[in-house]
Amino acid sequence: MDKFVIRGGNPLVGEVSIGGAKNAAVAILPASILAGDTCVIENLPSISDVAASARILSDMGAAVKMLNRSTLEIDTAHLTDTSVSNDMSRQMRASYYFLGALLGRFGKASVAMPGGCDLGPRPIDQHLKAFAAMGAEIDVRSGMIHVAGKLTGAHIFFDTVSVGATINAMLAAVRAEGQTVLENVAKEPHIVDVANFLNTMGADIRGAGTDAIKIRGVKELHGCTYAIIPDQIEAGTYMVGAALTGGNVLIKNVIPKHLEPITAKLERAGAIIEEYDDSMRVYRTGDILPVNIKTMPHPGFPTDMQSLMGVLLSVAKGTSIITEGIWENRFRYVDELRRMGANIQVEGRTAVVEGVPELSAAPVRATDLRAGAAMVMAALYAHGESEIEDIGHIKRGYEDIVQKLRSLNADIRCVHVPETVMREAL
Ligand code: EPU
């Protein structure tokens, strides 16, 4: 029941270091099951989704040891349980990766329907289609997904570009008999990262990052040490923060190439971005300018940055149009932003954003992970003191956000609201 209290008006100034990519980490942790051996995973972000993945592995019988704050050693040699309960699965969307990993190693898996952010319908038909094409029997009963069968390579053409289905199919295919070809796949940097991790364990995957991925099944994998790539959305969040508040931030531990879709739009919106080998400096001297955005699979503009750009454009000098191309329900932050004075009209998957000269503080909610981060940025810009509730969503994906922002001169604190106070207030 914690909340953030933020007094806006301070430009973000200084340096911030970006953690490991959440959406790679939540796939790589379950993927370690395929090794049946010890893996050391480095550069893990310190977030609740990673903690939940590690807890699931440990509940299933893996020996999980924390070597330091961002490194886990995972030994899955004695892991025997092939099911993930409802309690664990509901904590995060990515629990679906246990299906592909368990199926790939043991030829069976039972995983409760996953939870995660409410972004509208989140089907997993393409994941199941891939498992079925490789020979698995699928049974969905009482909220549980059961998959079982001896897998053989297959040629799979996905009906829609899906990050989760692409990764899950790779996990299932690496130890299948024969060759699997995946077409119309997702190309996000974390797809390549998961493929690199699997290859480091001895898999034979080619083409990750292009439209088609070829996987030659191998009999066994082995343990390895692997460092996860930096989180492009965490980096993008601080880039927006620097541009929005008119600050000047050196964002360290990034891969600038992964950030190109975000950099391109931010520059058009008036940010000045200097790229170095593994860092970038973001600042702004002129006005925030309107730009149109359509979210698309990589290398298009990422949907996970849509709410953050929405906040920036809400104070641009002019009108911007934002079209959400991935999720049906990703404008829920707009109602919250309107409480701060934004002028945004949403019609279906399109938002018309009329820039206003300023935002004013208000009590708002984090309606999902990225919407929550967007509210933090809006509050840093707004005049006065804002309170943000439901921050559990934000902790799922942003490590040390309060400490990182405070080191950039932001006036933000996390306030604990005891449950009794909450009950009395209700
Ligand atoms: N889709 C289907 N059938 C499927 C799978 C997906 O129709 O079987 C549709 C979805 O409904 C959606 C589109 O395909 O319209 C893309 O979904 P995708 O499978 O790519 O999304 P995901 O794997 O469930 C991941 C990230 C999301 C991110 C999306 C898109 C993880 C754990 N989550 O979700 O991240 O928005 O890719 O890039 O990797 C976040 O980090 O805040 C977040 C929501």
Short mmCIF file of C-alpha atoms and ligand atoms in Angstrom, two decimals:
data_model
loop_
_atom_site.label_atom_id
_atom_site.label_comp_id
_atom_site.label_asym_id
_atom_site.label_seq_id
_atom_site.Cartn_x
_atom_site.Cartn_y
_atom_site.Cartn_z
CA MET A 1 0.00 0.00 0.00
CA ASP A 2 2.95 2.35 -0.59
CA LYS A 3 2.61 5.49 -2.66
CA PHE A 4 4.97 7.95 -4.32
CA VAL A 5 4.84 11.60 -3.30
CA ILE A 6 6.45 13.83 -5.94
CA ARG A 7 6.97 17.59 -5.99
CA GLY A 8 7.41 18.63 -9.59
CA GLY A 9 9.52 21.36 -11.13
CA ASN A 10 13.12 20.13 -10.77
CA PRO A 11 14.83 19.40 -14.09
CA LEU A 12 16.46 15.94 -14.05
CA VAL A 13 20.22 16.48 -14.00
CA GLY A 14 23.11 14.05 -13.56
CA GLU A 15 23.88 10.43 -14.45
CA VAL A 16 21.81 7.27 -14.26
CA SER A 17 22.79 3.67 -14.94
CA ILE A 18 20.29 1.37 -16.65
CA GLY A 19 19.60 -2.14 -15.34
CA GLY A 20 19.14 -5.39 -17.25
CA ALA A 21 16.19 -5.83 -19.61
CA LYS A 22 13.07 -7.03 -17.82
CA ASN A 23 11.56 -8.71 -20.84
CA ALA A 24 14.79 -10.62 -21.54
CA ALA A 25 15.24 -11.56 -17.87
CA VAL A 26 11.75 -13.02 -17.46
CA ALA A 27 12.43 -15.33 -20.45
CA ILE A 28 16.05 -16.19 -19.66
CA LEU A 29 15.29 -17.32 -16.09
CA PRO A 30 12.77 -20.01 -17.20
CA ALA A 31 15.04 -20.85 -20.17
CA SER A 32 17.72 -21.94 -17.67
CA ILE A 33 15.54 -25.04 -17.05
CA LEU A 34 16.60 -26.29 -20.48
CA ALA A 35 20.24 -26.59 -19.34
CA GLY A 36 19.57 -29.11 -16.56
CA ASP A 37 22.82 -27.72 -15.20
CA THR A 38 24.11 -24.56 -13.50
CA CYS A 39 23.70 -21.17 -15.15
CA VAL A 40 24.96 -17.87 -13.80
CA ILE A 41 22.81 -14.99 -15.01
CA GLU A 42 24.31 -11.52 -14.67
CA ASN A 43 22.90 -8.00 -15.06
CA LEU A 44 19.45 -9.03 -13.80
CA PRO A 45 17.28 -6.03 -12.91
CA SER A 46 16.25 -5.80 -9.26
CA ILE A 47 12.49 -5.83 -9.88
CA SER A 48 9.55 -7.85 -8.58
CA ASP A 49 8.97 -9.73 -11.88
CA VAL A 50 12.52 -11.16 -11.65
CA ALA A 51 11.98 -12.06 -7.99
CA ALA A 52 8.73 -13.85 -8.96
CA SER A 53 10.50 -15.83 -11.74
CA ALA A 54 13.28 -16.85 -9.33
CA ARG A 55 10.70 -17.89 -6.73
CA ILE A 56 8.86 -20.05 -9.26
CA LEU A 57 12.14 -21.79 -10.19
CA SER A 58 13.02 -22.39 -6.57
CA ASP A 59 9.50 -23.70 -5.74
CA MET A 60 9.89 -26.16 -8.61
CA GLY A 61 13.08 -27.60 -7.14
CA ALA A 62 15.86 -25.52 -8.72
CA ALA A 63 18.70 -24.39 -6.44
CA VAL A 64 18.71 -20.60 -6.77
CA LYS A 65 21.50 -18.61 -5.12
CA MET A 66 21.98 -14.84 -5.22
CA LEU A 67 25.67 -14.17 -5.90
CA ASN A 68 25.24 -10.41 -5.79
CA ARG A 69 22.45 -7.90 -6.30
CA SER A 70 22.21 -8.49 -10.05
CA THR A 71 23.53 -12.06 -10.39
CA LEU A 72 21.76 -15.35 -9.75
CA GLU A 73 23.20 -18.84 -9.91
CA ILE A 74 20.52 -21.34 -10.94
CA ASP A 75 21.04 -25.08 -10.86
CA THR A 76 18.12 -26.88 -12.50
CA ALA A 77 19.70 -30.37 -12.44
CA HIS A 78 17.32 -31.59 -9.73
CA LEU A 79 14.24 -29.67 -10.84
CA THR A 80 11.47 -32.24 -11.22
CA ASP A 81 8.17 -30.37 -10.81
CA THR A 82 6.67 -29.50 -14.20
CA SER A 83 3.77 -27.34 -13.02
CA VAL A 84 3.38 -23.67 -12.11
CA SER A 85 0.50 -22.94 -9.72
CA ASN A 86 -2.15 -20.29 -10.11
CA ASP A 87 -0.73 -18.26 -7.19
CA MET A 88 2.68 -17.92 -8.86
CA SER A 89 1.49 -17.61 -12.42
CA ARG A 90 -0.94 -14.79 -11.73
CA GLN A 91 1.86 -12.57 -10.44
CA MET A 92 3.22 -11.98 -13.90
CA ARG A 93 2.47 -12.33 -17.55
CA ALA A 94 5.77 -13.97 -18.45
CA SER A 95 4.99 -17.15 -16.51
CA TYR A 96 3.95 -18.49 -19.93
CA TYR A 97 7.67 -19.02 -20.68
CA PHE A 98 7.64 -21.95 -18.23
CA LEU A 99 5.43 -23.76 -20.78
CA GLY A 100 8.05 -23.71 -23.55
CA ALA A 101 11.02 -24.35 -21.23
CA LEU A 102 9.43 -27.29 -19.35
CA LEU A 103 8.00 -28.78 -22.54
CA GLY A 104 11.42 -28.52 -24.18
CA ARG A 105 13.20 -30.34 -21.34
CA PHE A 106 10.62 -32.78 -19.94
CA GLY A 107 8.08 -33.13 -22.77
CA LYS A 108 5.31 -31.83 -20.52
CA ALA A 109 4.20 -28.73 -18.60
CA SER A 110 1.17 -27.44 -16.70
CA VAL A 111 1.01 -23.69 -16.13
CA ALA A 112 -1.89 -21.62 -14.79
CA MET A 113 -3.17 -18.88 -17.11
CA PRO A 114 -0.74 -15.94 -16.70
CA GLY A 115 -1.47 -12.58 -15.01
CA GLY A 116 0.36 -9.28 -15.67
CA CYS A 117 -0.77 -5.84 -16.83
CA ASP A 118 -4.34 -5.44 -18.00
CA LEU A 119 -3.83 -4.13 -21.54
CA GLY A 120 -6.98 -5.69 -23.04
CA PRO A 121 -7.27 -9.25 -24.34
CA ARG A 122 -3.91 -11.06 -24.19
CA PRO A 123 -4.36 -14.31 -26.12
CA ILE A 124 -1.65 -16.99 -26.29
CA ASP A 125 -3.08 -18.88 -29.26
CA GLN A 126 0.14 -18.38 -31.27
CA HIS A 127 2.25 -19.94 -28.48
CA LEU A 128 -0.05 -22.97 -28.43
CA LYS A 129 -0.14 -23.15 -32.22
CA ALA A 130 3.67 -23.49 -32.25
CA PHE A 131 3.68 -26.19 -29.55
CA ALA A 132 0.97 -28.12 -31.43
CA ALA A 133 2.88 -27.87 -34.72
CA MET A 134 5.87 -29.48 -32.97
CA GLY A 135 3.66 -32.37 -31.86
CA ALA A 136 2.42 -31.36 -28.40
CA GLU A 137 -1.10 -32.18 -27.18
CA ILE A 138 -2.78 -29.15 -25.63
CA ASP A 139 -5.49 -29.14 -23.03
CA VAL A 140 -6.82 -25.97 -21.38
CA ARG A 141 -8.92 -26.84 -18.32
CA SER A 142 -9.96 -25.03 -15.12
CA GLY A 143 -7.57 -22.13 -15.70
CA MET A 144 -4.58 -24.42 -16.32
CA ILE A 145 -2.76 -24.96 -19.63
CA HIS A 146 -1.43 -28.51 -20.03
CA VAL A 147 0.98 -29.33 -22.87
CA ALA A 148 2.65 -32.69 -23.44
CA GLY A 149 4.34 -34.67 -26.19
CA LYS A 150 7.60 -35.61 -27.83
CA LEU A 151 8.57 -32.63 -29.95
CA THR A 152 9.81 -32.72 -33.52
CA GLY A 153 10.93 -29.79 -35.67
CA ALA A 154 8.25 -27.95 -37.67
CA HIS A 155 7.76 -25.02 -40.07
CA ILE A 156 5.64 -22.42 -38.30
CA PHE A 157 4.32 -19.19 -39.83
CA PHE A 158 2.89 -16.98 -37.07
CA ASP A 159 -0.43 -15.22 -37.84
CA THR A 160 0.65 -12.21 -35.81
CA VAL A 161 4.04 -10.90 -34.72
CA SER A 162 4.35 -11.89 -31.07
CA VAL A 163 7.31 -11.49 -28.73
CA GLY A 164 6.04 -14.15 -26.33
CA ALA A 165 5.14 -16.72 -29.01
CA THR A 166 8.49 -16.26 -30.78
CA ILE A 167 10.46 -16.86 -27.58
CA ASN A 168 8.23 -19.72 -26.38
CA ALA A 169 8.58 -21.50 -29.73
CA MET A 170 12.40 -21.11 -29.55
CA LEU A 171 12.41 -22.58 -26.03
CA ALA A 172 10.36 -25.59 -27.11
CA ALA A 173 12.36 -26.16 -30.31
CA VAL A 174 15.96 -26.09 -29.05
CA ARG A 175 15.86 -29.69 -27.81
CA ALA A 176 13.26 -31.00 -30.32
CA GLU A 177 14.23 -33.58 -32.89
CA GLY A 178 15.14 -32.01 -36.24
CA GLN A 179 14.89 -28.48 -37.59
CA THR A 180 12.29 -25.84 -36.75
CA VAL A 181 11.73 -22.75 -38.89
CA LEU A 182 9.82 -19.83 -37.39
CA GLU A 183 8.50 -17.16 -39.75
CA ASN A 184 6.85 -13.77 -39.19
CA VAL A 185 8.62 -13.60 -35.84
CA ALA A 186 9.24 -10.70 -33.47
CA LYS A 187 12.64 -8.96 -33.80
CA GLU A 188 12.96 -7.10 -30.48
CA PRO A 189 16.47 -6.90 -28.95
CA HIS A 190 15.34 -9.28 -26.19
CA ILE A 191 14.49 -11.96 -28.79
CA VAL A 192 18.13 -11.83 -29.90
CA ASP A 193 19.26 -11.85 -26.27
CA VAL A 194 17.28 -15.01 -25.44
CA ALA A 195 18.62 -16.71 -28.60
CA ASN A 196 22.19 -15.71 -27.61
CA PHE A 197 21.64 -17.16 -24.13
CA LEU A 198 20.31 -20.44 -25.59
CA ASN A 199 23.24 -20.63 -28.03
CA THR A 200 25.68 -20.05 -25.16
CA MET A 201 24.09 -23.13 -23.53
CA GLY A 202 24.81 -25.12 -26.71
CA ALA A 203 21.67 -24.53 -28.80
CA ASP A 204 21.82 -24.00 -32.58
CA ILE A 205 19.65 -20.96 -33.36
CA ARG A 206 20.24 -18.71 -36.38
CA GLY A 207 18.46 -15.63 -37.65
CA ALA A 208 17.18 -14.13 -34.38
CA GLY A 209 16.56 -10.43 -35.04
CA THR A 210 15.37 -11.12 -38.63
CA ASP A 211 11.93 -12.22 -39.91
CA ALA A 212 12.82 -15.95 -39.84
CA ILE A 213 14.57 -18.03 -37.19
CA LYS A 214 16.04 -21.49 -37.84
CA ILE A 215 16.60 -23.84 -34.94
CA ARG A 216 18.40 -27.14 -35.28
CA GLY A 217 17.41 -29.30 -32.30
CA VAL A 218 20.25 -30.58 -30.08
CA LYS A 219 20.08 -33.49 -27.61
CA GLU A 220 21.42 -31.62 -24.61
CA LEU A 221 22.32 -28.17 -23.40
CA HIS A 222 24.81 -27.22 -20.71
CA GLY A 223 25.23 -24.50 -18.10
CA CYS A 224 26.85 -21.13 -18.84
CA THR A 225 27.47 -17.62 -17.57
CA TYR A 226 25.49 -14.95 -19.39
CA ALA A 227 24.94 -11.20 -18.95
CA ILE A 228 21.54 -9.76 -19.95
CA ILE A 229 21.32 -6.69 -22.23
CA PRO A 230 20.31 -3.29 -20.80
CA ASP A 231 16.61 -2.44 -20.63
CA GLN A 232 15.64 -0.26 -23.57
CA ILE A 233 12.36 0.88 -21.98
CA GLU A 234 13.95 1.88 -18.67
CA ALA A 235 16.49 3.86 -20.72
CA GLY A 236 13.67 5.39 -22.81
CA THR A 237 11.86 6.38 -19.61
CA TYR A 238 14.82 8.43 -18.35
CA MET A 239 15.31 9.89 -21.85
CA VAL A 240 11.71 11.15 -21.75
CA GLY A 241 12.28 12.43 -18.20
CA ALA A 242 15.31 14.48 -19.29
CA ALA A 243 13.52 15.90 -22.34
CA LEU A 244 10.27 16.63 -20.49
CA THR A 245 11.80 18.44 -17.51
CA GLY A 246 14.32 20.34 -19.66
CA GLY A 247 17.13 18.62 -17.75
CA ASN A 248 20.42 17.09 -18.85
CA VAL A 249 21.02 13.40 -18.12
CA LEU A 250 23.83 11.03 -19.04
CA ILE A 251 22.16 7.62 -19.39
CA LYS A 252 24.78 4.91 -18.89
CA ASN A 253 24.86 1.16 -19.67
CA VAL A 254 22.71 1.33 -22.83
CA ILE A 255 23.03 -0.02 -26.36
CA PRO A 256 22.24 3.10 -28.46
CA LYS A 257 21.29 0.96 -31.49
CA HIS A 258 18.43 -0.62 -29.49
CA LEU A 259 17.12 2.85 -28.68
CA GLU A 260 16.96 4.18 -32.27
CA PRO A 261 13.13 4.10 -32.62
CA ILE A 262 12.85 6.10 -29.38
CA THR A 263 15.75 8.44 -30.17
CA ALA A 264 14.27 9.32 -33.58
CA LYS A 265 10.92 10.42 -32.11
CA LEU A 266 12.45 12.24 -29.15
CA GLU A 267 14.71 14.26 -31.46
CA ARG A 268 11.71 15.27 -33.54
CA ALA A 269 10.00 16.32 -30.31
CA GLY A 270 12.88 18.72 -29.58
CA ALA A 271 15.29 16.65 -27.48
CA ILE A 272 19.02 16.83 -28.15
CA ILE A 273 20.64 13.42 -27.95
CA GLU A 274 24.36 12.71 -28.02
CA GLU A 275 25.27 9.06 -28.52
CA TYR A 276 28.44 7.44 -27.16
CA ASP A 277 29.52 3.75 -27.20
CA ASP A 278 27.41 2.60 -24.27
CA SER A 279 25.78 5.77 -22.98
CA MET A 280 23.82 8.74 -24.26
CA ARG A 281 23.25 12.28 -23.09
CA VAL A 282 19.75 13.74 -23.39
CA TYR A 283 18.79 17.37 -22.90
CA ARG A 284 16.52 20.05 -24.35
CA THR A 285 17.00 23.75 -24.89
CA GLY A 286 13.98 24.72 -27.06
CA ASP A 287 10.24 23.93 -26.96
CA ILE A 288 8.71 20.46 -26.91
CA LEU A 289 7.36 19.93 -30.43
CA PRO A 290 4.35 17.85 -31.51
CA VAL A 291 5.00 14.53 -33.32
CA ASN A 292 2.75 11.72 -34.52
CA ILE A 293 3.42 8.21 -33.23
CA LYS A 294 2.20 4.76 -34.18
CA THR A 295 3.32 1.86 -32.03
CA MET A 296 4.49 -1.22 -33.91
CA PRO A 297 6.62 -4.33 -33.41
CA HIS A 298 10.39 -3.66 -33.42
CA PRO A 299 11.98 -1.77 -35.17
CA GLY A 300 8.83 0.35 -34.98
CA PHE A 301 8.11 2.64 -32.03
CA PRO A 302 7.60 0.40 -28.94
CA THR A 303 4.17 0.22 -27.35
CA ASP A 304 5.85 0.15 -23.94
CA MET A 305 6.96 3.78 -24.52
CA GLN A 306 3.55 5.02 -25.69
CA SER A 307 2.28 6.38 -22.36
CA LEU A 308 5.63 8.09 -21.70
CA MET A 309 5.54 9.86 -25.07
CA GLY A 310 1.91 10.73 -24.32
CA VAL A 311 3.04 12.67 -21.26
CA LEU A 312 5.80 14.48 -23.18
CA LEU A 313 3.45 15.42 -26.03
CA SER A 314 0.74 16.58 -23.61
CA VAL A 315 2.90 19.69 -23.05
CA ALA A 316 4.14 20.09 -26.64
CA LYS A 317 3.56 23.30 -28.66
CA GLY A 318 0.80 21.88 -30.90
CA THR A 319 -1.27 18.77 -31.63
CA SER A 320 0.07 15.21 -31.86
CA ILE A 321 -1.69 12.00 -32.85
CA ILE A 322 -0.83 8.74 -31.13
CA THR A 323 -2.01 5.43 -32.60
CA GLU A 324 -1.67 2.26 -30.52
CA GLY A 325 -0.93 -0.63 -32.87
CA ILE A 326 -0.36 -3.46 -30.37
CA TRP A 327 -2.71 -3.40 -27.35
CA GLU A 328 -6.40 -2.53 -27.21
CA ASN A 329 -6.35 -1.02 -23.77
CA ARG A 330 -3.26 1.12 -23.49
CA PHE A 331 -4.79 4.56 -23.07
CA ARG A 332 -5.97 4.07 -19.50
CA TYR A 333 -3.29 6.51 -18.32
CA VAL A 334 -5.05 9.29 -20.23
CA ASP A 335 -7.81 9.67 -17.61
CA GLU A 336 -5.13 10.07 -14.94
CA LEU A 337 -3.16 12.57 -17.04
CA ARG A 338 -6.31 14.61 -17.61
CA ARG A 339 -6.55 15.06 -13.84
CA MET A 340 -3.27 16.97 -14.17
CA GLY A 341 -4.73 19.21 -16.87
CA ALA A 342 -3.78 17.37 -20.09
CA ASN A 343 -6.08 17.83 -23.09
CA ILE A 344 -6.28 14.41 -24.78
CA GLN A 345 -9.21 12.84 -26.65
CA VAL A 346 -9.19 9.09 -27.19
CA GLU A 347 -11.20 7.42 -29.93
CA GLY A 348 -10.60 3.67 -30.15
CA ARG A 349 -6.90 3.13 -30.70
CA THR A 350 -6.14 6.79 -31.49
CA ALA A 351 -5.43 9.68 -29.13
CA VAL A 352 -5.43 13.31 -30.20
CA VAL A 353 -3.09 15.19 -27.86
CA GLU A 354 -3.50 18.98 -27.77
CA GLY A 355 -0.44 20.35 -26.00
CA VAL A 356 -1.17 22.49 -22.92
CA PRO A 357 1.29 25.01 -21.43
CA GLU A 358 1.55 23.25 -18.08
CA LEU A 359 0.42 20.34 -15.90
CA SER A 360 -0.67 20.71 -12.28
CA ALA A 361 -0.20 18.22 -9.47
CA ALA A 362 -2.99 15.74 -8.70
CA PRO A 363 -3.57 12.44 -6.95
CA VAL A 364 -3.29 9.76 -9.65
CA ARG A 365 -3.01 5.97 -10.01
CA ALA A 366 -0.55 3.73 -11.79
CA THR A 367 -3.03 1.79 -13.92
CA ASP A 368 -0.29 -0.52 -15.23
CA LEU A 369 3.53 -0.68 -15.29
CA ARG A 370 4.29 1.78 -18.10
CA ALA A 371 1.29 3.98 -17.28
CA GLY A 372 2.71 4.20 -13.77
CA ALA A 373 6.12 5.29 -15.05
CA ALA A 374 4.35 7.88 -17.22
CA MET A 375 2.55 9.26 -14.15
CA VAL A 376 5.90 9.57 -12.33
CA MET A 377 7.29 11.61 -15.24
CA ALA A 378 4.15 13.78 -15.42
CA ALA A 379 4.37 14.45 -11.67
CA LEU A 380 8.06 15.43 -12.00
CA TYR A 381 7.00 18.10 -14.51
CA ALA A 382 3.76 19.29 -12.88
CA HIS A 383 3.50 22.27 -10.52
CA GLY A 384 2.89 21.18 -6.94
CA GLU A 385 2.86 17.87 -5.09
CA SER A 386 1.33 14.76 -6.68
CA GLU A 387 0.61 11.42 -5.08
CA ILE A 388 0.75 8.21 -7.11
CA GLU A 389 -1.06 5.12 -5.87
CA ASP A 390 -0.85 1.46 -6.91
CA ILE A 391 2.91 1.72 -7.35
CA GLY A 392 3.30 -2.06 -7.09
CA HIS A 393 2.89 -2.04 -10.88
CA ILE A 394 5.92 0.26 -11.23
CA LYS A 395 8.11 -1.96 -9.02
CA ARG A 396 7.44 -4.86 -11.39
CA GLY A 397 9.63 -3.22 -14.01
CA TYR A 398 11.75 -0.32 -12.67
CA GLU A 399 14.64 -1.02 -10.32
CA ASP A 400 15.40 1.56 -7.64
CA ILE A 401 13.29 4.18 -9.37
CA VAL A 402 13.10 6.42 -6.30
CA GLN A 403 16.87 6.34 -5.62
CA LYS A 404 17.71 6.80 -9.31
CA LEU A 405 15.39 9.80 -9.66
CA ARG A 406 16.58 11.35 -6.38
CA SER A 407 20.16 11.11 -7.64
CA LEU A 408 18.96 13.14 -10.64
CA ASN A 409 17.69 15.88 -8.30
CA ALA A 410 14.03 14.83 -8.37
CA ASP A 411 11.89 15.49 -5.29
CA ILE A 412 10.30 12.04 -4.90
CA ARG A 413 9.70 9.85 -1.88
CA CYS A 414 7.99 6.59 -1.24
CA VAL A 415 5.52 6.75 1.63
CA HIS A 416 4.31 3.66 3.41
CA VAL A 417 0.60 3.67 4.09
CA PRO A 418 -0.15 1.15 6.87
CA GLU A 419 -3.05 -1.16 6.07
CA THR A 420 -5.04 0.03 9.13
CA VAL A 421 -4.95 3.61 7.82
CA MET A 422 -6.16 2.35 4.48
CA ARG A 423 -9.02 0.45 6.09
CA GLU A 424 -10.11 3.46 8.16
CA ALA A 425 -10.07 5.62 5.05
CA LEU A 426 -12.32 3.23 3.12
N1 EPU B 1 -1.11 -11.91 -29.74
C1 EPU B 1 -2.02 -12.79 -30.23
N2 EPU B 1 -1.83 -14.13 -29.97
C2 EPU B 1 -0.79 -14.60 -29.27
C3 EPU B 1 0.16 -13.68 -28.76
C4 EPU B 1 -0.03 -12.33 -29.01
O1 EPU B 1 -2.98 -12.41 -30.87
O2 EPU B 1 -0.68 -15.82 -29.09
C5 EPU B 1 -1.27 -10.46 -30.02
C6 EPU B 1 -1.50 -9.67 -28.73
O3 EPU B 1 -2.87 -9.63 -28.39
C7 EPU B 1 -0.93 -8.31 -29.11
C8 EPU B 1 0.21 -8.64 -30.07
O4 EPU B 1 -0.05 -9.96 -30.53
O5 EPU B 1 -1.90 -7.57 -29.80
C9 EPU B 1 1.59 -8.58 -29.48
O6 EPU B 1 1.68 -9.38 -28.32
P1 EPU B 1 3.05 -10.04 -27.83
O7 EPU B 1 2.85 -11.52 -27.75
O8 EPU B 1 4.17 -9.52 -28.65
O9 EPU B 1 3.18 -9.48 -26.37
P2 EPU B 1 3.69 -10.24 -25.09
O10 EPU B 1 4.77 -11.19 -25.44
O11 EPU B 1 2.54 -10.77 -24.28
C10 EPU B 1 5.63 -8.59 -24.56
C11 EPU B 1 6.06 -7.73 -23.41
C12 EPU B 1 5.13 -6.54 -23.30
C13 EPU B 1 5.14 -5.75 -24.60
C14 EPU B 1 4.79 -6.67 -25.79
C15 EPU B 1 4.92 -5.99 -27.13
C16 EPU B 1 6.96 -9.43 -21.95
C17 EPU B 1 6.84 -10.19 -20.68
N3 EPU B 1 5.99 -8.54 -22.20
O12 EPU B 1 4.33 -9.04 -24.27
O13 EPU B 1 5.70 -5.75 -22.29
O14 EPU B 1 4.20 -4.71 -24.54
O15 EPU B 1 5.68 -7.82 -25.77
O16 EPU B 1 6.19 -5.49 -27.31
O17 EPU B 1 7.92 -9.59 -22.69
C18 EPU B 1 5.73 -4.22 -20.51
O18 EPU B 1 6.92 -4.51 -20.36
O19 EPU B 1 5.17 -3.25 -19.95
C19 EPU B 1 4.91 -5.04 -21.39
C20 EPU B 1 3.58 -5.05 -21.35
#
